[in-house]
Amino acid sequence: MDRPKVKGWSYPKSIDQFPMGSTCKSDHLTSINAGWRTVKPVIDQEVCINCLKCFLVCPDGAIDKSSKELEIDYDFCKGCGICAFECPVNAIKMIEEVK
Amino acid sequence: MLKLNAHTITNKEYFYGHKACGGCGESLALRHAMKILGENSFAALPAGCMAAVSFIYPNMAFTTNAMITPFAATASVASGIAAGLKALGIENTQTIGIAGDGGTADIGFQALSGAIDRNADIIFITTDNEAYMNTGIQKSGLTPYGTKTTTSPAGENLPGSITQKKNMFEIVAAHGITYAATASVGYIEDFLKKVQKAKDTKGTSYIQVFVPCPTGWGYPANETVSLAKAVVDSGLWYLAEYENGEFMLNKNPKEFTSAKDYLKKQSRFKHLNDADIEYIEEQRDKKWEIMRRKWNY
Ligand SMILES: Cc1ncc(C[n+]2csc(CCOP(=O)(O)OP(=O)(O)O)c2C)c(N)n1
Ligand code: SF4
Ligand code: SF4
Ligand code: SF4
Ligand SMILES: [Mg+2]
């Protein structure tokens, strides 16, 4: 999986540690989005025909195609269900998240 | 030109970990635009959902250089970035302005017009979700007739918005711009191709991409891409380009799919009656009659 990762970050402890204005390095994620999900997509690799439609339509880029089998970055998938809706062979099931 | 599709585009993400609503069409368009523009791009975004979901200090969703501009100044800031890069002798970069429909057709209009006039070397992408979403669904110049928003309520006296969608694509073309196009996240390969064309264009280029918004339009989040396809198939939006002074229709459906089916999937159009829908279809047919008569396809 090749996806940006959450970077370490600690809040400034004193005023002189704050930057001038709210600027920061790019590629600077400080929190994940997994908690937004009520359902999560699970790919049935047996059914998948590797058409990559799900990779194409995900607004969050959470589906990674760099390995032989597709991988979902559950840190950043929001469970919107577009991938499952668009999959031509119904290889993706949306299953309820359990805490 | 290499065919751009899910198999050929990069796996790398340049716009990631943003806080847009699940199923947001606008973020899907940005994700793909950034894949084509890549590492050496400099993005300027005004206020709007995409700025609001990416720059939540210290969380930064762009992996490239990007900044928020004053609302009216997207194209000016982008022009300035491009000029600055040139002055510094930094080569092989791409500067891009990315604004919403409000940030383009209303508030950012004069800056865009000026940039095209100067032929600034930038790409301007309009992510058109047909209203001011980030402030809670107000009508913009690109909101189509019959849309219920918080400033164009639907009731006994009004069918929602009573104005037509402003013809931004042709207004931009009328400047004699080098390259302009319309697109939709229902046809992502077509959009990728157009971003690549814009990238290869020296001077100003403009792409207006149709991006459904589940939160503002009222439909299940998993239908974003299918709605963005339905709007094109039903003729309520069109895929076109303007190049070398000529218009080109990229898709000319023999028969339109049902406009009613497209409209009734969304709560912003739930109130429309058959007469309203007939009126919308009439306006659509008029537009297509002109496009088919005057444009290439
Ligand atoms: C000068 C100025 N006027 C108004 C606002 C408030 N404002 C912030 S975002 C926004 C809506 C933007 O709508 P649009 O450009 O369509 O982008 P969307 O949020 O729909 O992506 C407005 C009105 C502002 N930030 N600055
Ligand atoms: S859309 Fe379905 S079949 Fe295609 S790659 Fe994704 S899971 Fe596999
Ligand atoms: S559920 Fe939505 S966010 Fe998650 S992988 Fe599918 S399309 Fe992407
Ligand atoms: S309100 Fe609409 S445009 Fe804004 S982030 Fe949510 S889905 Fe996207
Ligand atoms: Mg908008």
PDB file of C-alpha atoms in Angstrom, chain B:
ATOM      1  CA  MET B   1      -1.369  10.338 -26.529  1.00  0.00           C
ATOM      2  CA  LEU B   2      -1.436   7.628 -23.891  1.00  0.00           C
ATOM      3  CA  LYS B   3      -4.993   6.581 -23.112  1.00  0.00           C
ATOM      4  CA  LEU B   4      -5.758   7.757 -19.615  1.00  0.00           C
ATOM      5  CA  ASN B   5      -7.819   5.346 -17.546  1.00  0.00           C
ATOM      6  CA  ALA B   6      -7.824   3.460 -14.247  1.00  0.00           C
ATOM      7  CA  HIS B   7      -5.070   1.145 -15.486  1.00  0.00           C
ATOM      8  CA  THR B   8      -2.719   3.801 -16.836  1.00  0.00           C
ATOM      9  CA  ILE B   9      -3.014   6.627 -14.286  1.00  0.00           C
ATOM     10  CA  THR B  10      -0.698   6.746 -11.326  1.00  0.00           C
ATOM     11  CA  ASN B  11      -1.504   4.968  -8.085  1.00  0.00           C
ATOM     12  CA  LYS B  12       0.015   7.900  -6.237  1.00  0.00           C
ATOM     13  CA  GLU B  13      -2.350  10.304  -4.466  1.00  0.00           C
ATOM     14  CA  TYR B  14      -1.635  14.036  -4.307  1.00  0.00           C
ATOM     15  CA  PHE B  15      -4.867  15.009  -2.578  1.00  0.00           C
ATOM     16  CA  TYR B  16      -5.461  12.682   0.333  1.00  0.00           C
ATOM     17  CA  GLY B  17      -6.930  12.531   3.811  1.00  0.00           C
ATOM     18  CA  HIS B  18      -9.214  15.498   3.220  1.00  0.00           C
ATOM     19  CA  LYS B  19     -12.300  16.045   5.337  1.00  0.00           C
ATOM     20  CA  ALA B  20     -14.932  16.304   2.573  1.00  0.00           C
ATOM     21  CA  CYS B  21     -18.233  14.515   3.212  1.00  0.00           C
ATOM     22  CA  GLY B  22     -18.236  10.846   2.227  1.00  0.00           C
ATOM     23  CA  GLY B  23     -19.104  10.554  -1.470  1.00  0.00           C
ATOM     24  CA  CYS B  24     -18.198  14.168  -2.309  1.00  0.00           C
ATOM     25  CA  GLY B  25     -18.006  14.609  -6.098  1.00  0.00           C
ATOM     26  CA  GLU B  26     -15.887  17.716  -5.842  1.00  0.00           C
ATOM     27  CA  SER B  27     -13.100  15.874  -4.015  1.00  0.00           C
ATOM     28  CA  LEU B  28     -13.214  13.119  -6.646  1.00  0.00           C
ATOM     29  CA  ALA B  29     -12.555  15.701  -9.376  1.00  0.00           C
ATOM     30  CA  LEU B  30      -9.680  17.240  -7.428  1.00  0.00           C
ATOM     31  CA  ARG B  31      -8.157  13.854  -6.743  1.00  0.00           C
ATOM     32  CA  HIS B  32      -7.981  13.068 -10.462  1.00  0.00           C
ATOM     33  CA  ALA B  33      -6.897  16.540 -11.538  1.00  0.00           C
ATOM     34  CA  MET B  34      -3.989  16.324  -9.108  1.00  0.00           C
ATOM     35  CA  LYS B  35      -3.020  12.870 -10.396  1.00  0.00           C
ATOM     36  CA  ILE B  36      -2.553  14.326 -13.872  1.00  0.00           C
ATOM     37  CA  LEU B  37      -0.904  17.566 -12.727  1.00  0.00           C
ATOM     38  CA  GLY B  38       1.416  15.791 -10.320  1.00  0.00           C
ATOM     39  CA  GLU B  39       4.281  16.652  -8.077  1.00  0.00           C
ATOM     40  CA  ASN B  40       5.326  19.985  -9.554  1.00  0.00           C
ATOM     41  CA  SER B  41       1.959  21.675  -9.388  1.00  0.00           C
ATOM     42  CA  PHE B  42       1.058  24.778  -7.427  1.00  0.00           C
ATOM     43  CA  ALA B  43      -2.605  25.077  -6.502  1.00  0.00           C
ATOM     44  CA  ALA B  44      -4.581  28.176  -5.532  1.00  0.00           C
ATOM     45  CA  LEU B  45      -7.998  27.674  -3.953  1.00  0.00           C
ATOM     46  CA  PRO B  46     -10.452  30.314  -2.715  1.00  0.00           C
ATOM     47  CA  ALA B  47     -12.934  29.785   0.122  1.00  0.00           C
ATOM     48  CA  GLY B  48     -15.261  26.897  -0.615  1.00  0.00           C
ATOM     49  CA  CYS B  49     -15.610  23.283   0.408  1.00  0.00           C
ATOM     50  CA  MET B  50     -12.334  22.136  -1.150  1.00  0.00           C
ATOM     51  CA  ALA B  51     -10.258  24.702   0.722  1.00  0.00           C
ATOM     52  CA  ALA B  52     -12.211  24.088   3.893  1.00  0.00           C
ATOM     53  CA  VAL B  53     -11.650  20.324   3.824  1.00  0.00           C
ATOM     54  CA  SER B  54      -7.958  20.407   2.887  1.00  0.00           C
ATOM     55  CA  PHE B  55      -6.324  23.144   4.921  1.00  0.00           C
ATOM     56  CA  ILE B  56      -7.419  22.426   8.474  1.00  0.00           C
ATOM     57  CA  TYR B  57      -4.273  23.503  10.205  1.00  0.00           C
ATOM     58  CA  PRO B  58      -2.177  21.498  10.927  1.00  0.00           C
ATOM     59  CA  ASN B  59      -3.865  18.899   8.706  1.00  0.00           C
ATOM     60  CA  MET B  60      -2.900  19.408   5.035  1.00  0.00           C
ATOM     61  CA  ALA B  61      -4.428  17.180   2.371  1.00  0.00           C
ATOM     62  CA  PHE B  62      -2.363  18.316  -0.613  1.00  0.00           C
ATOM     63  CA  THR B  63       1.000  16.623  -0.999  1.00  0.00           C
ATOM     64  CA  THR B  64       2.007  19.491  -3.302  1.00  0.00           C
ATOM     65  CA  ASN B  65       2.239  23.251  -2.875  1.00  0.00           C
ATOM     66  CA  ALA B  66      -1.207  24.745  -2.325  1.00  0.00           C
ATOM     67  CA  MET B  67      -2.646  27.857  -0.760  1.00  0.00           C
ATOM     68  CA  ILE B  68      -5.935  29.566   0.017  1.00  0.00           C
ATOM     69  CA  THR B  69      -6.620  32.825  -1.815  1.00  0.00           C
ATOM     70  CA  PRO B  70      -8.934  35.745  -1.089  1.00  0.00           C
ATOM     71  CA  PHE B  71     -12.310  34.631  -2.430  1.00  0.00           C
ATOM     72  CA  ALA B  72     -12.391  36.892  -5.474  1.00  0.00           C
ATOM     73  CA  ALA B  73      -8.747  36.372  -6.411  1.00  0.00           C
ATOM     74  CA  THR B  74      -8.212  32.727  -7.438  1.00  0.00           C
ATOM     75  CA  ALA B  75      -7.095  33.448 -11.001  1.00  0.00           C
ATOM     76  CA  SER B  76      -5.024  36.475  -9.933  1.00  0.00           C
ATOM     77  CA  VAL B  77      -3.189  34.512  -7.257  1.00  0.00           C
ATOM     78  CA  ALA B  78      -2.597  31.671  -9.717  1.00  0.00           C
ATOM     79  CA  SER B  79      -1.308  34.193 -12.300  1.00  0.00           C
ATOM     80  CA  GLY B  80       1.028  35.582  -9.657  1.00  0.00           C
ATOM     81  CA  ILE B  81       2.331  32.153  -8.708  1.00  0.00           C
ATOM     82  CA  ALA B  82       2.996  31.352 -12.378  1.00  0.00           C
ATOM     83  CA  ALA B  83       4.788  34.689 -12.854  1.00  0.00           C
ATOM     84  CA  GLY B  84       6.815  34.125  -9.678  1.00  0.00           C
ATOM     85  CA  LEU B  85       7.909  30.668 -10.759  1.00  0.00           C
ATOM     86  CA  LYS B  86       8.957  32.070 -14.111  1.00  0.00           C
ATOM     87  CA  ALA B  87      10.909  34.904 -12.490  1.00  0.00           C
ATOM     88  CA  LEU B  88      12.703  32.418 -10.261  1.00  0.00           C
ATOM     89  CA  GLY B  89      13.529  30.255 -13.262  1.00  0.00           C
ATOM     90  CA  ILE B  90      11.759  27.231 -11.809  1.00  0.00           C
ATOM     91  CA  GLU B  91      10.790  25.077 -14.768  1.00  0.00           C
ATOM     92  CA  ASN B  92       8.349  22.275 -15.531  1.00  0.00           C
ATOM     93  CA  THR B  93       5.714  23.465 -13.110  1.00  0.00           C
ATOM     94  CA  GLN B  94       1.975  23.767 -13.489  1.00  0.00           C
ATOM     95  CA  THR B  95      -0.056  26.411 -11.721  1.00  0.00           C
ATOM     96  CA  ILE B  96      -3.696  25.740 -11.198  1.00  0.00           C
ATOM     97  CA  GLY B  97      -6.661  27.619  -9.758  1.00  0.00           C
ATOM     98  CA  ILE B  98      -9.464  25.466  -8.391  1.00  0.00           C
ATOM     99  CA  ALA B  99     -12.711  27.208  -7.490  1.00  0.00           C
ATOM    100  CA  GLY B 100     -16.339  26.256  -6.938  1.00  0.00           C
ATOM    101  CA  ASP B 101     -19.239  27.462  -9.070  1.00  0.00           C
ATOM    102  CA  GLY B 102     -19.740  30.458  -6.803  1.00  0.00           C
ATOM    103  CA  GLY B 103     -16.009  31.118  -6.750  1.00  0.00           C
ATOM    104  CA  THR B 104     -15.984  31.096 -10.556  1.00  0.00           C
ATOM    105  CA  ALA B 105     -19.197  32.384 -12.081  1.00  0.00           C
ATOM    106  CA  ASP B 106     -19.945  35.007  -9.442  1.00  0.00           C
ATOM    107  CA  ILE B 107     -17.251  36.011  -6.972  1.00  0.00           C
ATOM    108  CA  GLY B 108     -14.111  35.037  -8.905  1.00  0.00           C
ATOM    109  CA  PHE B 109     -15.360  36.130 -12.288  1.00  0.00           C
ATOM    110  CA  GLN B 110     -13.413  39.319 -12.965  1.00  0.00           C
ATOM    111  CA  ALA B 111     -10.099  37.806 -11.843  1.00  0.00           C
ATOM    112  CA  LEU B 112     -10.687  34.866 -14.185  1.00  0.00           C
ATOM    113  CA  SER B 113     -11.644  37.158 -17.049  1.00  0.00           C
ATOM    114  CA  GLY B 114      -8.470  39.184 -16.481  1.00  0.00           C
ATOM    115  CA  ALA B 115      -6.261  36.103 -16.396  1.00  0.00           C
ATOM    116  CA  ILE B 116      -7.699  34.828 -19.690  1.00  0.00           C
ATOM    117  CA  ASP B 117      -7.263  38.281 -21.195  1.00  0.00           C
ATOM    118  CA  ARG B 118      -3.569  38.248 -20.222  1.00  0.00           C
ATOM    119  CA  ASN B 119      -3.356  34.614 -21.333  1.00  0.00           C
ATOM    120  CA  ALA B 120      -1.695  33.778 -18.007  1.00  0.00           C
ATOM    121  CA  ASP B 121      -0.124  30.333 -18.072  1.00  0.00           C
ATOM    122  CA  ILE B 122      -2.553  28.674 -15.661  1.00  0.00           C
ATOM    123  CA  ILE B 123      -5.273  26.066 -15.609  1.00  0.00           C
ATOM    124  CA  PHE B 124      -8.531  27.134 -14.014  1.00  0.00           C
ATOM    125  CA  ILE B 125     -10.765  24.292 -12.875  1.00  0.00           C
ATOM    126  CA  THR B 126     -14.327  24.976 -11.799  1.00  0.00           C
ATOM    127  CA  THR B 127     -15.778  22.268  -9.610  1.00  0.00           C
ATOM    128  CA  ASP B 128     -19.448  22.876 -10.280  1.00  0.00           C
ATOM    129  CA  ASN B 129     -21.800  21.566  -7.603  1.00  0.00           C
ATOM    130  CA  GLU B 130     -24.396  24.149  -8.577  1.00  0.00           C
ATOM    131  CA  ALA B 131     -24.538  26.121  -5.324  1.00  0.00           C
ATOM    132  CA  TYR B 132     -22.508  27.698  -2.528  1.00  0.00           C
ATOM    133  CA  MET B 133     -22.160  24.521  -0.499  1.00  0.00           C
ATOM    134  CA  ASN B 134     -19.584  25.415   2.105  1.00  0.00           C
ATOM    135  CA  THR B 135     -21.836  28.095   3.586  1.00  0.00           C
ATOM    136  CA  GLY B 136     -24.951  25.924   3.535  1.00  0.00           C
ATOM    137  CA  ILE B 137     -26.428  25.668   0.015  1.00  0.00           C
ATOM    138  CA  GLN B 138     -27.082  29.153  -1.351  1.00  0.00           C
ATOM    139  CA  LYS B 139     -27.992  29.722  -5.008  1.00  0.00           C
ATOM    140  CA  SER B 140     -25.124  30.720  -7.321  1.00  0.00           C
ATOM    141  CA  GLY B 141     -24.996  31.827 -10.951  1.00  0.00           C
ATOM    142  CA  LEU B 142     -24.514  28.168 -11.906  1.00  0.00           C
ATOM    143  CA  THR B 143     -27.555  26.872 -10.019  1.00  0.00           C
ATOM    144  CA  PRO B 144     -30.009  25.558 -12.634  1.00  0.00           C
ATOM    145  CA  TYR B 145     -33.675  26.486 -12.953  1.00  0.00           C
ATOM    146  CA  GLY B 146     -35.953  24.772 -10.439  1.00  0.00           C
ATOM    147  CA  THR B 147     -33.313  24.063  -7.784  1.00  0.00           C
ATOM    148  CA  LYS B 148     -34.324  24.397  -4.156  1.00  0.00           C
ATOM    149  CA  THR B 149     -31.589  26.115  -2.147  1.00  0.00           C
ATOM    150  CA  THR B 150     -31.727  28.110   1.072  1.00  0.00           C
ATOM    151  CA  THR B 151     -31.876  31.343  -0.948  1.00  0.00           C
ATOM    152  CA  SER B 152     -34.159  30.007  -3.689  1.00  0.00           C
ATOM    153  CA  PRO B 153     -36.869  28.239  -1.695  1.00  0.00           C
ATOM    154  CA  ALA B 154     -39.557  26.192  -3.409  1.00  0.00           C
ATOM    155  CA  GLY B 155     -43.171  26.771  -2.508  1.00  0.00           C
ATOM    156  CA  GLU B 156     -46.524  27.842  -3.833  1.00  0.00           C
ATOM    157  CA  ASN B 157     -45.111  30.867  -5.625  1.00  0.00           C
ATOM    158  CA  LEU B 158     -41.684  29.729  -6.708  1.00  0.00           C
ATOM    159  CA  PRO B 159     -40.268  26.532  -8.242  1.00  0.00           C
ATOM    160  CA  GLY B 160     -36.927  27.056  -6.492  1.00  0.00           C
ATOM    161  CA  SER B 161     -34.345  28.936  -8.548  1.00  0.00           C
ATOM    162  CA  ILE B 162     -36.025  30.953 -11.332  1.00  0.00           C
ATOM    163  CA  THR B 163     -32.852  31.716 -13.272  1.00  0.00           C
ATOM    164  CA  GLN B 164     -31.061  29.499 -15.779  1.00  0.00           C
ATOM    165  CA  LYS B 165     -27.567  28.156 -15.241  1.00  0.00           C
ATOM    166  CA  LYS B 166     -25.140  30.857 -16.379  1.00  0.00           C
ATOM    167  CA  ASN B 167     -23.386  29.820 -19.569  1.00  0.00           C
ATOM    168  CA  MET B 168     -19.875  29.963 -18.120  1.00  0.00           C
ATOM    169  CA  PHE B 169     -18.225  27.662 -20.661  1.00  0.00           C
ATOM    170  CA  GLU B 170     -19.258  29.842 -23.596  1.00  0.00           C
ATOM    171  CA  ILE B 171     -18.561  33.057 -21.687  1.00  0.00           C
ATOM    172  CA  VAL B 172     -15.018  31.815 -21.128  1.00  0.00           C
ATOM    173  CA  ALA B 173     -14.748  30.731 -24.775  1.00  0.00           C
ATOM    174  CA  ALA B 174     -15.903  34.176 -25.898  1.00  0.00           C
ATOM    175  CA  HIS B 175     -12.629  35.536 -24.520  1.00  0.00           C
ATOM    176  CA  GLY B 176     -10.873  33.571 -27.276  1.00  0.00           C
ATOM    177  CA  ILE B 177      -9.224  31.354 -24.653  1.00  0.00           C
ATOM    178  CA  THR B 178      -6.667  28.813 -25.842  1.00  0.00           C
ATOM    179  CA  TYR B 179      -8.459  25.777 -24.428  1.00  0.00           C
ATOM    180  CA  ALA B 180     -11.736  25.295 -22.564  1.00  0.00           C
ATOM    181  CA  ALA B 181     -13.796  22.221 -21.762  1.00  0.00           C
ATOM    182  CA  THR B 182     -16.735  20.917 -19.810  1.00  0.00           C
ATOM    183  CA  ALA B 183     -16.577  17.578 -18.006  1.00  0.00           C
ATOM    184  CA  SER B 184     -18.309  15.427 -15.419  1.00  0.00           C
ATOM    185  CA  VAL B 185     -17.141  12.981 -12.756  1.00  0.00           C
ATOM    186  CA  GLY B 186     -19.592  10.558 -14.368  1.00  0.00           C
ATOM    187  CA  TYR B 187     -17.088  10.370 -17.249  1.00  0.00           C
ATOM    188  CA  ILE B 188     -13.759  10.317 -15.478  1.00  0.00           C
ATOM    189  CA  GLU B 189     -11.588   9.182 -18.428  1.00  0.00           C
ATOM    190  CA  ASP B 190     -12.910  12.122 -20.452  1.00  0.00           C
ATOM    191  CA  PHE B 191     -12.071  14.447 -17.557  1.00  0.00           C
ATOM    192  CA  LEU B 192      -8.538  13.017 -17.238  1.00  0.00           C
ATOM    193  CA  LYS B 193      -7.966  13.572 -20.937  1.00  0.00           C
ATOM    194  CA  LYS B 194      -9.107  17.178 -20.674  1.00  0.00           C
ATOM    195  CA  VAL B 195      -6.866  17.910 -17.692  1.00  0.00           C
ATOM    196  CA  GLN B 196      -3.953  16.451 -19.635  1.00  0.00           C
ATOM    197  CA  LYS B 197      -4.828  18.657 -22.617  1.00  0.00           C
ATOM    198  CA  ALA B 198      -5.007  21.696 -20.354  1.00  0.00           C
ATOM    199  CA  LYS B 199      -1.640  20.766 -18.892  1.00  0.00           C
ATOM    200  CA  ASP B 200      -0.161  20.594 -22.390  1.00  0.00           C
ATOM    201  CA  THR B 201      -1.634  23.985 -23.268  1.00  0.00           C
ATOM    202  CA  LYS B 202       0.574  27.061 -23.074  1.00  0.00           C
ATOM    203  CA  GLY B 203      -1.543  29.937 -21.793  1.00  0.00           C
ATOM    204  CA  THR B 204      -4.850  29.892 -19.950  1.00  0.00           C
ATOM    205  CA  SER B 205      -7.129  26.891 -20.013  1.00  0.00           C
ATOM    206  CA  TYR B 206     -10.468  26.353 -18.327  1.00  0.00           C
ATOM    207  CA  ILE B 207     -12.287  23.168 -17.331  1.00  0.00           C
ATOM    208  CA  GLN B 208     -15.728  23.150 -15.754  1.00  0.00           C
ATOM    209  CA  VAL B 209     -16.412  19.785 -14.174  1.00  0.00           C
ATOM    210  CA  PHE B 210     -19.842  18.711 -12.938  1.00  0.00           C
ATOM    211  CA  VAL B 211     -19.563  17.353  -9.385  1.00  0.00           C
ATOM    212  CA  PRO B 212     -22.584  16.080  -7.426  1.00  0.00           C
ATOM    213  CA  CYS B 213     -22.802  16.964  -3.732  1.00  0.00           C
ATOM    214  CA  PRO B 214     -24.729  14.429  -1.635  1.00  0.00           C
ATOM    215  CA  THR B 215     -25.055  16.822   1.291  1.00  0.00           C
ATOM    216  CA  GLY B 216     -26.381  19.794  -0.659  1.00  0.00           C
ATOM    217  CA  TRP B 217     -28.458  17.914  -3.200  1.00  0.00           C
ATOM    218  CA  GLY B 218     -30.018  15.303  -0.955  1.00  0.00           C
ATOM    219  CA  TYR B 219     -29.266  11.858  -2.398  1.00  0.00           C
ATOM    220  CA  PRO B 220     -27.482   8.752  -1.036  1.00  0.00           C
ATOM    221  CA  ALA B 221     -23.697   9.274  -1.081  1.00  0.00           C
ATOM    222  CA  ASN B 222     -23.017   6.140  -3.120  1.00  0.00           C
ATOM    223  CA  GLU B 223     -24.815   7.596  -6.180  1.00  0.00           C
ATOM    224  CA  THR B 224     -22.434  10.478  -6.888  1.00  0.00           C
ATOM    225  CA  VAL B 225     -20.822   8.973  -9.975  1.00  0.00           C
ATOM    226  CA  SER B 226     -24.027   7.525 -11.383  1.00  0.00           C
ATOM    227  CA  LEU B 227     -25.815  10.903 -11.062  1.00  0.00           C
ATOM    228  CA  ALA B 228     -22.894  12.639 -12.747  1.00  0.00           C
ATOM    229  CA  LYS B 229     -23.324  10.199 -15.628  1.00  0.00           C
ATOM    230  CA  ALA B 230     -27.118  10.525 -15.701  1.00  0.00           C
ATOM    231  CA  VAL B 231     -26.954  14.310 -16.029  1.00  0.00           C
ATOM    232  CA  VAL B 232     -24.937  13.940 -19.231  1.00  0.00           C
ATOM    233  CA  ASP B 233     -26.997  11.058 -20.610  1.00  0.00           C
ATOM    234  CA  SER B 234     -30.228  12.988 -20.011  1.00  0.00           C
ATOM    235  CA  GLY B 235     -28.858  16.054 -21.805  1.00  0.00           C
ATOM    236  CA  LEU B 236     -29.021  18.350 -18.786  1.00  0.00           C
ATOM    237  CA  TRP B 237     -25.240  18.751 -18.967  1.00  0.00           C
ATOM    238  CA  TYR B 238     -22.927  18.247 -21.908  1.00  0.00           C
ATOM    239  CA  LEU B 239     -19.325  17.282 -22.601  1.00  0.00           C
ATOM    240  CA  ALA B 240     -17.665  19.757 -24.937  1.00  0.00           C
ATOM    241  CA  GLU B 241     -14.418  21.500 -25.826  1.00  0.00           C
ATOM    242  CA  TYR B 242     -13.427  24.831 -27.278  1.00  0.00           C
ATOM    243  CA  GLU B 243     -10.167  24.831 -29.199  1.00  0.00           C
ATOM    244  CA  ASN B 244      -8.737  26.868 -32.091  1.00  0.00           C
ATOM    245  CA  GLY B 245     -11.841  29.035 -32.034  1.00  0.00           C
ATOM    246  CA  GLU B 246     -14.225  26.128 -32.512  1.00  0.00           C
ATOM    247  CA  PHE B 247     -16.697  24.265 -30.342  1.00  0.00           C
ATOM    248  CA  MET B 248     -16.767  20.499 -30.291  1.00  0.00           C
ATOM    249  CA  LEU B 249     -19.407  18.244 -28.704  1.00  0.00           C
ATOM    250  CA  ASN B 250     -17.612  15.189 -27.305  1.00  0.00           C
ATOM    251  CA  LYS B 251     -20.800  13.263 -26.711  1.00  0.00           C
ATOM    252  CA  ASN B 252     -23.990  13.578 -28.689  1.00  0.00           C
ATOM    253  CA  PRO B 253     -26.600  11.160 -27.291  1.00  0.00           C
ATOM    254  CA  LYS B 254     -28.992   9.878 -29.967  1.00  0.00           C
ATOM    255  CA  GLU B 255     -31.726   9.747 -27.394  1.00  0.00           C
ATOM    256  CA  PHE B 256     -31.714  11.312 -23.968  1.00  0.00           C
ATOM    257  CA  THR B 257     -32.382   9.213 -20.903  1.00  0.00           C
ATOM    258  CA  SER B 258     -35.174  10.487 -18.640  1.00  0.00           C
ATOM    259  CA  ALA B 259     -34.581  13.950 -17.178  1.00  0.00           C
ATOM    260  CA  LYS B 260     -37.288  13.232 -14.633  1.00  0.00           C
ATOM    261  CA  ASP B 261     -35.444  10.178 -13.314  1.00  0.00           C
ATOM    262  CA  TYR B 262     -32.296  12.248 -12.874  1.00  0.00           C
ATOM    263  CA  LEU B 263     -34.110  15.116 -11.164  1.00  0.00           C
ATOM    264  CA  LYS B 264     -36.319  13.057  -8.877  1.00  0.00           C
ATOM    265  CA  LYS B 265     -33.371  11.228  -7.309  1.00  0.00           C
ATOM    266  CA  GLN B 266     -32.436  14.465  -5.552  1.00  0.00           C
ATOM    267  CA  SER B 267     -34.329  16.247  -2.829  1.00  0.00           C
ATOM    268  CA  ARG B 268     -33.329  19.646  -4.279  1.00  0.00           C
ATOM    269  CA  PHE B 269     -35.720  18.843  -7.177  1.00  0.00           C
ATOM    270  CA  LYS B 270     -38.362  16.802  -5.310  1.00  0.00           C
ATOM    271  CA  HIS B 271     -40.930  19.627  -5.467  1.00  0.00           C
ATOM    272  CA  LEU B 272     -40.896  19.929  -9.272  1.00  0.00           C
ATOM    273  CA  ASN B 273     -44.210  19.082 -10.945  1.00  0.00           C
ATOM    274  CA  ASP B 274     -44.670  17.717 -14.470  1.00  0.00           C
ATOM    275  CA  ALA B 275     -45.059  21.194 -15.970  1.00  0.00           C
ATOM    276  CA  ASP B 276     -41.788  22.320 -14.354  1.00  0.00           C
ATOM    277  CA  ILE B 277     -40.005  19.264 -15.741  1.00  0.00           C
ATOM    278  CA  GLU B 278     -41.515  19.852 -19.174  1.00  0.00           C
ATOM    279  CA  TYR B 279     -40.180  23.397 -19.082  1.00  0.00           C
ATOM    280  CA  ILE B 280     -36.712  22.109 -18.115  1.00  0.00           C
ATOM    281  CA  GLU B 281     -36.828  19.642 -21.017  1.00  0.00           C
ATOM    282  CA  GLU B 282     -37.879  22.385 -23.429  1.00  0.00           C
ATOM    283  CA  GLN B 283     -34.929  24.531 -22.379  1.00  0.00           C
ATOM    284  CA  ARG B 284     -32.631  21.514 -22.752  1.00  0.00           C
ATOM    285  CA  ASP B 285     -33.915  20.764 -26.255  1.00  0.00           C
ATOM    286  CA  LYS B 286     -33.459  24.390 -27.332  1.00  0.00           C
ATOM    287  CA  LYS B 287     -29.861  24.334 -26.153  1.00  0.00           C
ATOM    288  CA  TRP B 288     -29.125  21.058 -27.927  1.00  0.00           C
ATOM    289  CA  GLU B 289     -30.742  22.274 -31.130  1.00  0.00           C
ATOM    290  CA  ILE B 290     -28.290  25.190 -31.192  1.00  0.00           C
ATOM    291  CA  MET B 291     -25.260  23.098 -30.192  1.00  0.00           C
ATOM    292  CA  ARG B 292     -25.991  20.486 -32.855  1.00  0.00           C
ATOM    293  CA  ARG B 293     -26.498  23.152 -35.491  1.00  0.00           C
ATOM    294  CA  LYS B 294     -23.442  25.272 -34.698  1.00  0.00           C
ATOM    295  CA  TRP B 295     -20.866  23.029 -33.066  1.00  0.00           C
ATOM    296  CA  ASN B 296     -18.748  20.233 -34.458  1.00  0.00           C
ATOM    297  CA  TYR B 297     -19.279  16.696 -33.262  1.00  0.00           C
TER     298      TYR B 297
END
